[in-house]
Tab-separated table of C-alpha atoms in Angstrom:
chain	number	residue	atom	x	y	z
A	95	UNK	CA	-65.459	2.627	0.385
A	96	UNK	CA	-62.014	4.116	0.933
A	97	UNK	CA	-62.048	7.883	1.227
A	98	UNK	CA	-58.854	8.275	-0.782
A	99	UNK	CA	-57.049	6.365	-3.522
A	100	UNK	CA	-54.336	4.246	-1.852
A	101	UNK	CA	-51.293	6.290	-2.898
A	102	UNK	CA	-52.981	9.487	-1.656
A	103	UNK	CA	-53.834	7.746	1.634
A	104	UNK	CA	-50.179	6.687	1.932
A	105	UNK	CA	-49.024	10.281	1.393
A	106	UNK	CA	-51.459	11.615	4.018
A	107	UNK	CA	-50.295	8.933	6.444
A	108	UNK	CA	-46.637	9.848	5.860
A	109	UNK	CA	-47.344	13.558	6.386
A	110	UNK	CA	-49.264	12.856	9.616
A	111	UNK	CA	-46.125	11.448	11.173
A	112	UNK	CA	-44.520	14.905	11.081
A	113	UNK	CA	-44.613	16.817	14.385
A	114	UNK	CA	-47.543	19.223	14.721
A	115	UNK	CA	-49.279	17.932	11.594
A	116	UNK	CA	-52.780	16.610	12.330
A	117	UNK	CA	-55.135	14.757	9.996
A	118	UNK	CA	-56.697	17.925	8.513
A	119	UNK	CA	-53.356	19.592	7.801
A	120	UNK	CA	-51.963	16.340	6.382
A	121	UNK	CA	-54.909	16.141	3.976
A	122	UNK	CA	-54.491	19.790	2.959
A	123	UNK	CA	-50.751	19.374	2.371
A	124	UNK	CA	-51.249	16.133	0.414
A	125	UNK	CA	-53.857	17.705	-1.883
A	126	UNK	CA	-51.569	20.704	-2.350
A	127	UNK	CA	-48.628	18.453	-3.238
A	128	UNK	CA	-50.762	16.563	-5.772
A	129	UNK	CA	-51.426	19.740	-7.715
A	130	UNK	CA	-48.320	21.751	-6.875
A	131	UNK	CA	-46.487	23.416	-9.776
A	132	UNK	CA	-44.362	21.052	-11.880
A	133	UNK	CA	-41.208	20.047	-10.025
A	134	UNK	CA	-42.157	21.509	-6.628
A	135	UNK	CA	-43.378	18.243	-5.063
A	136	UNK	CA	-40.552	16.289	-6.703
A	137	UNK	CA	-38.148	18.970	-5.427
A	138	UNK	CA	-39.373	18.456	-1.868
A	139	UNK	CA	-38.990	14.671	-2.163
A	140	UNK	CA	-35.461	15.110	-3.514
A	141	UNK	CA	-34.579	17.673	-0.806
A	142	UNK	CA	-35.638	15.176	1.892
A	143	UNK	CA	-33.505	12.410	0.378
A	144	UNK	CA	-30.537	14.771	-0.154
A	145	UNK	CA	-30.607	16.130	3.380
A	146	UNK	CA	-30.820	12.624	4.851
A	147	UNK	CA	-27.860	11.527	2.771
A	148	UNK	CA	-25.569	14.539	3.142
A	149	UNK	CA	-26.105	15.957	6.629
A	150	UNK	CA	-24.212	14.587	9.615
A	151	UNK	CA	-22.743	15.919	12.884
A	152	UNK	CA	-19.496	17.908	12.966
A	153	UNK	CA	-16.802	15.810	14.676
A	154	UNK	CA	-15.548	18.871	16.564
A	155	UNK	CA	-18.655	20.673	17.874
A	156	UNK	CA	-21.549	18.318	17.056
A	157	UNK	CA	-23.364	20.843	14.849
A	158	UNK	CA	-25.277	19.769	11.741
A	159	UNK	CA	-23.023	19.949	8.715
A	160	UNK	CA	-22.382	18.613	5.232
A	161	UNK	CA	-18.575	18.938	5.563
A	162	UNK	CA	-16.335	17.972	8.476
A	163	UNK	CA	-15.419	20.052	10.439
A	164	UNK	CA	-18.439	22.326	10.025
A	165	UNK	CA	-18.407	25.841	8.573
A	166	UNK	CA	-18.344	27.387	12.062
A	167	UNK	CA	-15.408	25.268	13.235
A	168	UNK	CA	-13.485	25.979	10.002
A	169	UNK	CA	-14.073	29.752	10.199
A	170	UNK	CA	-10.681	31.346	11.027
A	171	UNK	CA	-12.318	34.566	12.206
A	172	UNK	CA	-14.122	32.985	15.138
A	173	UNK	CA	-12.734	33.206	18.648
A	174	UNK	CA	-11.704	29.671	19.652
A	175	UNK	CA	-11.079	30.751	23.258
A	176	UNK	CA	-14.804	31.377	23.795
A	177	UNK	CA	-16.954	28.234	23.862
A	178	UNK	CA	-20.757	28.249	24.024
A	179	UNK	CA	-22.388	24.990	25.170
A	180	UNK	CA	-25.905	24.335	23.823
A	181	UNK	CA	-28.361	21.458	23.906
A	182	UNK	CA	-29.209	21.078	20.214
A	183	UNK	CA	-27.960	22.215	16.794
A	184	UNK	CA	-31.081	24.411	16.481
A	185	UNK	CA	-29.824	26.454	19.441
A	186	UNK	CA	-26.710	27.345	17.411
A	187	UNK	CA	-28.975	28.685	14.689
A	188	UNK	CA	-30.813	30.807	17.280
A	189	UNK	CA	-27.550	32.314	18.599
A	190	UNK	CA	-26.125	32.860	15.098
A	191	UNK	CA	-29.274	34.814	14.209
A	192	UNK	CA	-28.413	37.356	16.923
A	193	UNK	CA	-25.054	38.036	15.271
A	194	UNK	CA	-23.694	38.782	18.775
A	195	UNK	CA	-21.552	35.720	19.332
A	196	UNK	CA	-18.197	35.265	17.639
A	197	UNK	CA	-16.907	32.239	19.575
A	198	UNK	CA	-17.372	28.550	18.818
A	199	UNK	CA	-20.004	26.086	19.975
A	200	UNK	CA	-20.337	22.687	21.566
A	201	UNK	CA	-23.569	20.727	21.159
A	202	UNK	CA	-24.489	18.352	23.997
A	203	UNK	CA	-27.249	16.643	21.994
A	204	UNK	CA	-29.612	16.698	24.929
A	205	UNK	CA	-29.751	17.487	28.647
A	206	UNK	CA	-29.427	15.431	31.795
A	207	UNK	CA	-32.834	13.968	32.489
A	208	UNK	CA	-32.939	11.106	34.995
A	209	UNK	CA	-36.694	10.738	34.402
A	210	UNK	CA	-35.972	9.822	30.768
A	211	UNK	CA	-32.906	7.797	31.710
A	212	UNK	CA	-30.499	10.303	30.139
A	213	UNK	CA	-27.252	10.514	32.117
A	214	UNK	CA	-23.868	12.208	31.477
A	215	UNK	CA	-22.712	9.328	29.248
A	216	UNK	CA	-25.575	9.903	26.823
A	217	UNK	CA	-24.459	13.481	26.145
A	218	UNK	CA	-21.305	14.842	24.476
A	219	UNK	CA	-19.844	15.778	27.868
A	220	UNK	CA	-16.616	13.746	27.551
A	221	UNK	CA	-15.905	15.531	24.232
A	222	UNK	CA	-16.588	18.873	25.905
A	223	UNK	CA	-14.132	18.174	28.727
A	224	UNK	CA	-11.529	17.044	26.184
A	225	UNK	CA	-11.960	20.304	24.238
A	226	UNK	CA	-11.823	22.333	27.450
A	227	UNK	CA	-8.625	20.602	28.607
A	228	UNK	CA	-6.806	20.624	25.273
A	229	UNK	CA	-7.813	23.930	23.722
A	230	UNK	CA	-6.766	27.351	24.886
A	231	UNK	CA	-10.231	28.162	26.217
A	232	UNK	CA	-10.727	31.305	28.311
A	233	UNK	CA	-14.467	31.096	28.879
A	234	UNK	CA	-17.220	28.520	28.605
A	235	UNK	CA	-20.764	29.903	28.350
A	236	UNK	CA	-23.397	27.404	29.485
A	237	UNK	CA	-26.412	28.074	27.255
A	238	UNK	CA	-28.696	25.159	28.047
A	239	UNK	CA	-32.422	25.977	28.219
A	240	UNK	CA	-33.766	27.895	31.247
A	241	UNK	CA	-35.823	24.957	32.549
A	242	UNK	CA	-35.268	22.350	35.260
A	243	UNK	CA	-33.216	19.939	33.134
A	244	UNK	CA	-31.255	22.770	31.511
A	245	UNK	CA	-30.382	24.355	34.866
A	246	UNK	CA	-29.341	21.012	36.377
A	247	UNK	CA	-27.158	20.254	33.361
A	248	UNK	CA	-25.552	23.709	33.556
A	249	UNK	CA	-24.768	23.264	37.273
A	250	UNK	CA	-23.335	19.801	36.627
A	251	UNK	CA	-21.145	21.061	33.783
A	252	UNK	CA	-20.034	24.098	35.819
A	253	UNK	CA	-18.674	21.808	38.544
A	254	UNK	CA	-16.712	19.775	35.987
A	255	UNK	CA	-15.430	22.792	34.049
A	256	UNK	CA	-14.459	25.186	36.843
A	257	UNK	CA	-11.207	23.316	37.695
A	258	UNK	CA	-9.987	23.385	34.070
A	259	UNK	CA	-11.369	26.622	32.559
A	260	UNK	CA	-10.589	30.160	33.832
A	261	UNK	CA	-14.176	31.389	33.526
A	262	UNK	CA	-17.481	29.491	33.372
A	263	UNK	CA	-20.652	31.559	32.835
A	264	UNK	CA	-24.392	30.970	32.482
A	265	UNK	CA	-26.619	32.963	30.104
A	266	UNK	CA	-28.720	35.615	31.877
A	267	UNK	CA	-32.271	35.008	33.066
A	268	UNK	CA	-34.795	37.825	33.295
A	269	UNK	CA	-37.622	39.522	31.477
A	270	UNK	CA	-37.749	38.910	27.724
A	271	UNK	CA	-37.262	42.068	25.665
A	272	UNK	CA	-40.643	43.484	24.653
A	273	UNK	CA	-42.278	41.564	27.484
A	274	UNK	CA	-44.621	42.932	30.108
A	275	UNK	CA	-44.003	42.954	33.893
A	276	UNK	CA	-47.674	42.298	34.487
A	277	UNK	CA	-47.587	38.978	32.646
A	278	UNK	CA	-44.185	37.754	33.816
A	279	UNK	CA	-44.210	34.669	36.044
A	280	UNK	CA	-42.856	35.029	39.589
A	281	UNK	CA	-39.750	32.919	38.930
A	282	UNK	CA	-38.724	35.089	35.971
A	283	UNK	CA	-39.446	38.267	37.940
A	284	UNK	CA	-37.345	37.023	40.889
A	285	UNK	CA	-34.468	36.241	38.523
A	286	UNK	CA	-34.741	39.684	36.932
A	287	UNK	CA	-34.308	41.245	40.409
A	288	UNK	CA	-31.439	38.938	41.422
A	289	UNK	CA	-29.647	39.539	38.130
A	290	UNK	CA	-30.101	43.332	38.162
A	291	UNK	CA	-27.226	45.351	36.753
A	292	UNK	CA	-25.922	48.900	37.272
A	293	UNK	CA	-26.820	51.180	34.360
B	1101	UNK	CA	-21.779	32.529	7.519
B	1102	UNK	CA	-24.698	30.416	6.326
B	1103	UNK	CA	-27.029	29.400	9.126
B	1104	UNK	CA	-27.561	25.916	7.691
B	1105	UNK	CA	-25.587	23.467	5.553
B	1106	UNK	CA	-26.797	23.846	1.968
B	1107	UNK	CA	-28.827	20.633	1.696
B	1108	UNK	CA	-30.619	21.475	4.958
B	1109	UNK	CA	-31.296	25.007	3.671
B	1110	UNK	CA	-32.721	23.464	0.481
B	1111	UNK	CA	-35.028	21.204	2.497
B	1112	UNK	CA	-36.273	24.123	4.629
B	1113	UNK	CA	-36.866	26.158	1.466
B	1114	UNK	CA	-38.850	23.297	-0.113
B	1115	UNK	CA	-40.977	22.858	3.037
B	1116	UNK	CA	-41.693	26.603	3.221
B	1117	UNK	CA	-43.460	26.433	-0.125
B	1118	UNK	CA	-46.197	24.268	1.429
B	1119	UNK	CA	-49.397	26.125	2.368
B	1120	UNK	CA	-49.551	27.263	5.990
B	1121	UNK	CA	-45.907	26.374	6.664
B	1122	UNK	CA	-43.873	29.393	7.834
B	1123	UNK	CA	-40.109	29.637	8.362
B	1124	UNK	CA	-40.206	28.356	11.967
B	1125	UNK	CA	-42.366	25.343	11.172
B	1126	UNK	CA	-40.280	24.580	8.085
B	1127	UNK	CA	-37.137	24.556	10.243
B	1128	UNK	CA	-38.783	22.326	12.849
B	1129	UNK	CA	-40.035	19.874	10.217
B	1130	UNK	CA	-36.654	19.789	8.454
B	1131	UNK	CA	-34.776	19.060	11.691
B	1132	UNK	CA	-37.342	16.384	12.523
B	1133	UNK	CA	-36.961	14.777	9.087
B	1134	UNK	CA	-33.167	14.761	9.476
B	1135	UNK	CA	-33.423	12.633	12.597
B	1136	UNK	CA	-36.673	10.778	11.926
B	1137	UNK	CA	-36.656	7.005	12.474
B	1138	UNK	CA	-35.007	5.001	9.691
B	1139	UNK	CA	-37.210	4.891	6.605
B	1140	UNK	CA	-39.756	7.495	7.732
B	1141	UNK	CA	-38.276	10.444	5.833
B	1142	UNK	CA	-37.504	8.266	2.814
B	1143	UNK	CA	-41.078	6.930	3.047
B	1144	UNK	CA	-42.458	10.457	2.863
B	1145	UNK	CA	-40.285	11.276	-0.150
B	1146	UNK	CA	-41.434	8.093	-1.889
B	1147	UNK	CA	-45.090	8.746	-0.996
B	1148	UNK	CA	-44.866	12.203	-2.606
B	1149	UNK	CA	-43.368	10.774	-5.809
B	1150	UNK	CA	-45.866	7.870	-5.883
B	1151	UNK	CA	-48.898	10.084	-5.398
B	1152	UNK	CA	-47.726	12.473	-8.124
B	1153	UNK	CA	-47.238	9.572	-10.523
B	1154	UNK	CA	-50.370	7.524	-9.817
B	1155	UNK	CA	-53.175	9.956	-8.981
B	1156	UNK	CA	-55.284	11.545	-11.721
B	1157	UNK	CA	-58.878	12.709	-12.224
B	1158	UNK	CA	-61.720	10.259	-12.853
B	1159	UNK	CA	-62.974	10.683	-16.419
B	1160	UNK	CA	-66.588	10.372	-15.246
B	1161	UNK	CA	-66.896	12.520	-12.100
B	1162	UNK	CA	-63.570	14.380	-11.862
B	1163	UNK	CA	-62.675	12.914	-8.442
B	1164	UNK	CA	-59.086	12.025	-7.521
B	1165	UNK	CA	-58.371	8.391	-8.343
B	1166	UNK	CA	-55.698	5.859	-9.180
B	1167	UNK	CA	-58.019	3.843	-11.455
B	1168	UNK	CA	-60.477	5.061	-14.110
B	1169	UNK	CA	-63.404	5.307	-13.442
B	1170	UNK	CA	-62.915	5.977	-9.738
B	1171	UNK	CA	-64.036	3.687	-6.917
B	1172	UNK	CA	-67.192	5.764	-6.355
B	1173	UNK	CA	-68.210	5.675	-10.015
B	1174	UNK	CA	-67.523	1.901	-10.207
B	1175	UNK	CA	-69.527	1.131	-7.045
B	1176	UNK	CA	-72.690	-0.706	-8.178
B	1177	UNK	CA	-74.478	0.050	-4.916
B	1178	UNK	CA	-74.524	3.802	-5.398
B	1179	UNK	CA	-77.616	5.562	-6.701
B	1180	UNK	CA	-76.755	6.917	-10.156
B	1181	UNK	CA	-79.996	8.915	-10.337
B	1182	UNK	CA	-78.799	11.243	-7.560
B	1183	UNK	CA	-75.949	13.559	-8.530
B	1184	UNK	CA	-74.142	15.845	-6.085
B	1185	UNK	CA	-72.157	18.716	-7.629
B	1186	UNK	CA	-69.141	19.931	-5.625
B	1187	UNK	CA	-66.280	22.359	-6.203
B	1188	UNK	CA	-63.280	20.188	-5.352
B	1189	UNK	CA	-62.375	16.534	-4.749
B	1190	UNK	CA	-61.860	17.349	-1.049
B	1191	UNK	CA	-65.583	18.180	-0.816
B	1192	UNK	CA	-66.364	14.581	-1.837
B	1193	UNK	CA	-64.246	13.379	1.074
B	1194	UNK	CA	-66.201	15.665	3.414
B	1195	UNK	CA	-69.561	14.293	2.213
B	1196	UNK	CA	-68.358	10.679	2.276
B	1197	UNK	CA	-67.320	11.157	5.905
B	1198	UNK	CA	-70.965	11.867	6.811
B	1199	UNK	CA	-71.992	8.465	5.411
B	1200	UNK	CA	-75.363	10.076	4.523
B	1201	UNK	CA	-75.032	10.283	0.760
B	1202	UNK	CA	-75.394	7.252	-1.471
B	1203	UNK	CA	-75.539	8.982	-4.866
B	1204	UNK	CA	-72.698	9.897	-7.197
B	1205	UNK	CA	-70.666	13.099	-7.529
B	1206	UNK	CA	-69.563	15.601	-10.106
B	1207	UNK	CA	-66.531	17.799	-9.410
B	1208	UNK	CA	-66.516	21.247	-11.039
B	1209	UNK	CA	-62.843	21.874	-10.220
B	1210	UNK	CA	-63.550	25.418	-9.101
B	1211	UNK	CA	-66.327	28.018	-9.043
B	1212	UNK	CA	-67.314	30.864	-11.303
B	1213	UNK	CA	-65.183	33.820	-10.302
B	1214	UNK	CA	-65.078	36.712	-12.769
B	1215	UNK	CA	-62.573	38.533	-10.521
B	1216	UNK	CA	-60.087	35.705	-11.085
B	1217	UNK	CA	-61.081	35.330	-14.723
B	1218	UNK	CA	-62.749	31.950	-14.153
B	1219	UNK	CA	-65.784	31.504	-16.403
B	1220	UNK	CA	-68.055	28.542	-17.232
B	1221	UNK	CA	-65.563	27.158	-19.781
B	1222	UNK	CA	-62.895	26.790	-17.088
B	1223	UNK	CA	-65.092	24.440	-15.045
B	1224	UNK	CA	-66.410	20.954	-15.809
B	1225	UNK	CA	-69.855	22.351	-16.606
B	1226	UNK	CA	-70.118	20.952	-20.142
B	1227	UNK	CA	-69.403	17.468	-18.744
B	1228	UNK	CA	-72.042	17.989	-16.069
B	1229	UNK	CA	-74.694	18.933	-18.643
B	1230	UNK	CA	-73.726	15.923	-20.754
B	1231	UNK	CA	-74.161	13.632	-17.745
B	1232	UNK	CA	-77.450	15.282	-16.829
B	1233	UNK	CA	-78.801	14.895	-20.397
B	1234	UNK	CA	-77.591	11.341	-21.013
B	1235	UNK	CA	-78.014	9.676	-17.650
B	1236	UNK	CA	-81.265	8.832	-15.938
B	1237	UNK	CA	-80.801	11.525	-13.292
B	1238	UNK	CA	-83.705	12.337	-10.979
B	1239	UNK	CA	-82.076	14.964	-8.795
B	1240	UNK	CA	-79.007	17.196	-8.891
B	1241	UNK	CA	-77.850	18.553	-5.524
B	1242	UNK	CA	-75.794	21.728	-5.867
B	1243	UNK	CA	-73.230	21.565	-3.068
B	1244	UNK	CA	-70.880	24.422	-3.903
B	1245	UNK	CA	-69.582	26.399	-0.908
B	1246	UNK	CA	-71.958	28.805	0.901
B	1247	UNK	CA	-70.044	31.931	-0.158
B	1248	UNK	CA	-70.547	34.514	-2.910
B	1249	UNK	CA	-68.842	32.537	-5.690
B	1250	UNK	CA	-70.427	29.267	-4.589
B	1251	UNK	CA	-73.935	30.778	-4.511
B	1252	UNK	CA	-73.488	32.420	-7.901
B	1253	UNK	CA	-72.233	29.167	-9.403
B	1254	UNK	CA	-75.160	27.246	-7.889
B	1255	UNK	CA	-77.676	29.736	-9.325
B	1256	UNK	CA	-76.001	29.606	-12.734
B	1257	UNK	CA	-76.036	25.785	-12.754
B	1258	UNK	CA	-79.642	25.665	-11.535
B	1259	UNK	CA	-80.748	27.708	-14.578
B	1260	UNK	CA	-78.938	25.340	-16.927
B	1261	UNK	CA	-80.092	22.147	-15.207
B	1262	UNK	CA	-83.762	22.909	-14.503
B	1263	UNK	CA	-84.883	22.306	-18.132
B	1264	UNK	CA	-83.203	18.874	-18.298
B	1265	UNK	CA	-83.408	17.445	-14.737
B	1266	UNK	CA	-86.655	16.789	-12.792
B	1267	UNK	CA	-85.357	18.200	-9.514
B	1268	UNK	CA	-82.486	20.600	-8.753
B	1269	UNK	CA	-81.727	21.319	-5.081
B	1270	UNK	CA	-79.275	23.375	-3.051
B	1271	UNK	CA	-77.765	22.179	0.262
B	1272	UNK	CA	-79.358	23.845	3.313
B	1273	UNK	CA	-77.953	26.948	4.980
B	1274	UNK	CA	-78.406	27.593	8.678
B	1275	UNK	CA	-76.763	27.312	12.047
B	1276	UNK	CA	-73.956	24.764	12.275
B	1277	UNK	CA	-74.717	21.883	14.640
B	1278	UNK	CA	-73.190	22.567	18.051
B	1279	UNK	CA	-73.014	26.278	17.203
B	1280	UNK	CA	-74.274	29.131	19.311
B	1281	UNK	CA	-77.000	31.619	18.339
B	1282	UNK	CA	-75.112	34.374	20.127
B	1283	UNK	CA	-72.079	34.029	17.885
B	1284	UNK	CA	-73.877	33.379	14.598
B	1285	UNK	CA	-73.532	36.102	11.949
B	1286	UNK	CA	-76.698	37.867	10.786
B	1287	UNK	CA	-76.636	36.295	7.301
B	1288	UNK	CA	-76.539	32.766	8.746
B	1289	UNK	CA	-79.246	33.617	11.258
B	1290	UNK	CA	-81.493	35.044	8.510
B	1291	UNK	CA	-80.989	31.888	6.456
B	1292	UNK	CA	-81.831	29.730	9.452
B	1293	UNK	CA	-85.148	31.597	9.783
B	1294	UNK	CA	-85.937	31.497	6.062
B	1295	UNK	CA	-85.128	27.790	5.899
B	1296	UNK	CA	-87.083	26.852	9.029
B	1297	UNK	CA	-88.826	23.496	8.892
B	1298	UNK	CA	-91.879	21.989	10.589
B	1299	UNK	CA	-90.896	19.544	13.333
């Protein structure tokens, strides 16, 4: 006996492919979708198809967009002399949430990772150098993730950018706000000492 | 500035309506779906639409099915004299997973819950009594959940069924297999004493 009717089994199988969704959650979501209010499940299906059709990468910065160039690149109020380099489009969202950054972005679409066979040619590094050479850029902020691959990529980019850009910076490392000294790892604590600032 | 292009925002919004999916998970799932392998996202959308179109309730037992009567009710090998009453179709799946039950099911589609305004007429109780009267049923197992509403519903059904069915039983309460006495709540522990069996 099959536990589910075939179209329900197909839905559960499709949901299980999503990241972080196990068999139990997939079953719960599928049963919810079956009995969701009129239009809600159909709305989700349509939203998936729409997003797949309409979203692509901005030709300037590599951000997700439904118009080229993207809203950020079109925005006249943003400071085009300040360029923040990130790994993924989701990192732009994280920075935009802070409301602290008024420059423009460049998305690498990954980090250097020899273990995974990802070299400079697999990232949008050539585009970045072109932007840095052409544009009137005063500062490039390297905002790759604070892990081994992110640090290596930042160092690599710094070497390439220093000859052509007046100022190349790296985002600060240290204790997260609201964190606790007691639970900080030694590497983070060391960086918080090295990066100490006069108050 | 909008954080996301509008069709991505719509997808995140649609995903957030799913149970247990918060804003962060919705964003992660949406970004995954945007870049999922060819056909995977479209497959999910199609699976949602298919399931909504094809799945309905079995006219006999109330289980989810894509053919009437459902596979369980059609199965000649199952014992039609043994009827297990559950709250929801998902409870059937749970019992079927055990492989221990060879009877048939009846889904109430809820439990009595005066607080939520759910009375006997809102559940498939009339259908259950009809089945119990007509069919050659030897035993009804009341397998509603072991909580207040489930117990009350089981007691209510037992009163109705006892005059027309030879044997009415309730699933056993006690310590879960692999559990730990130390962490068991007092109610469960009491039930495990009351329900003790000769070995």
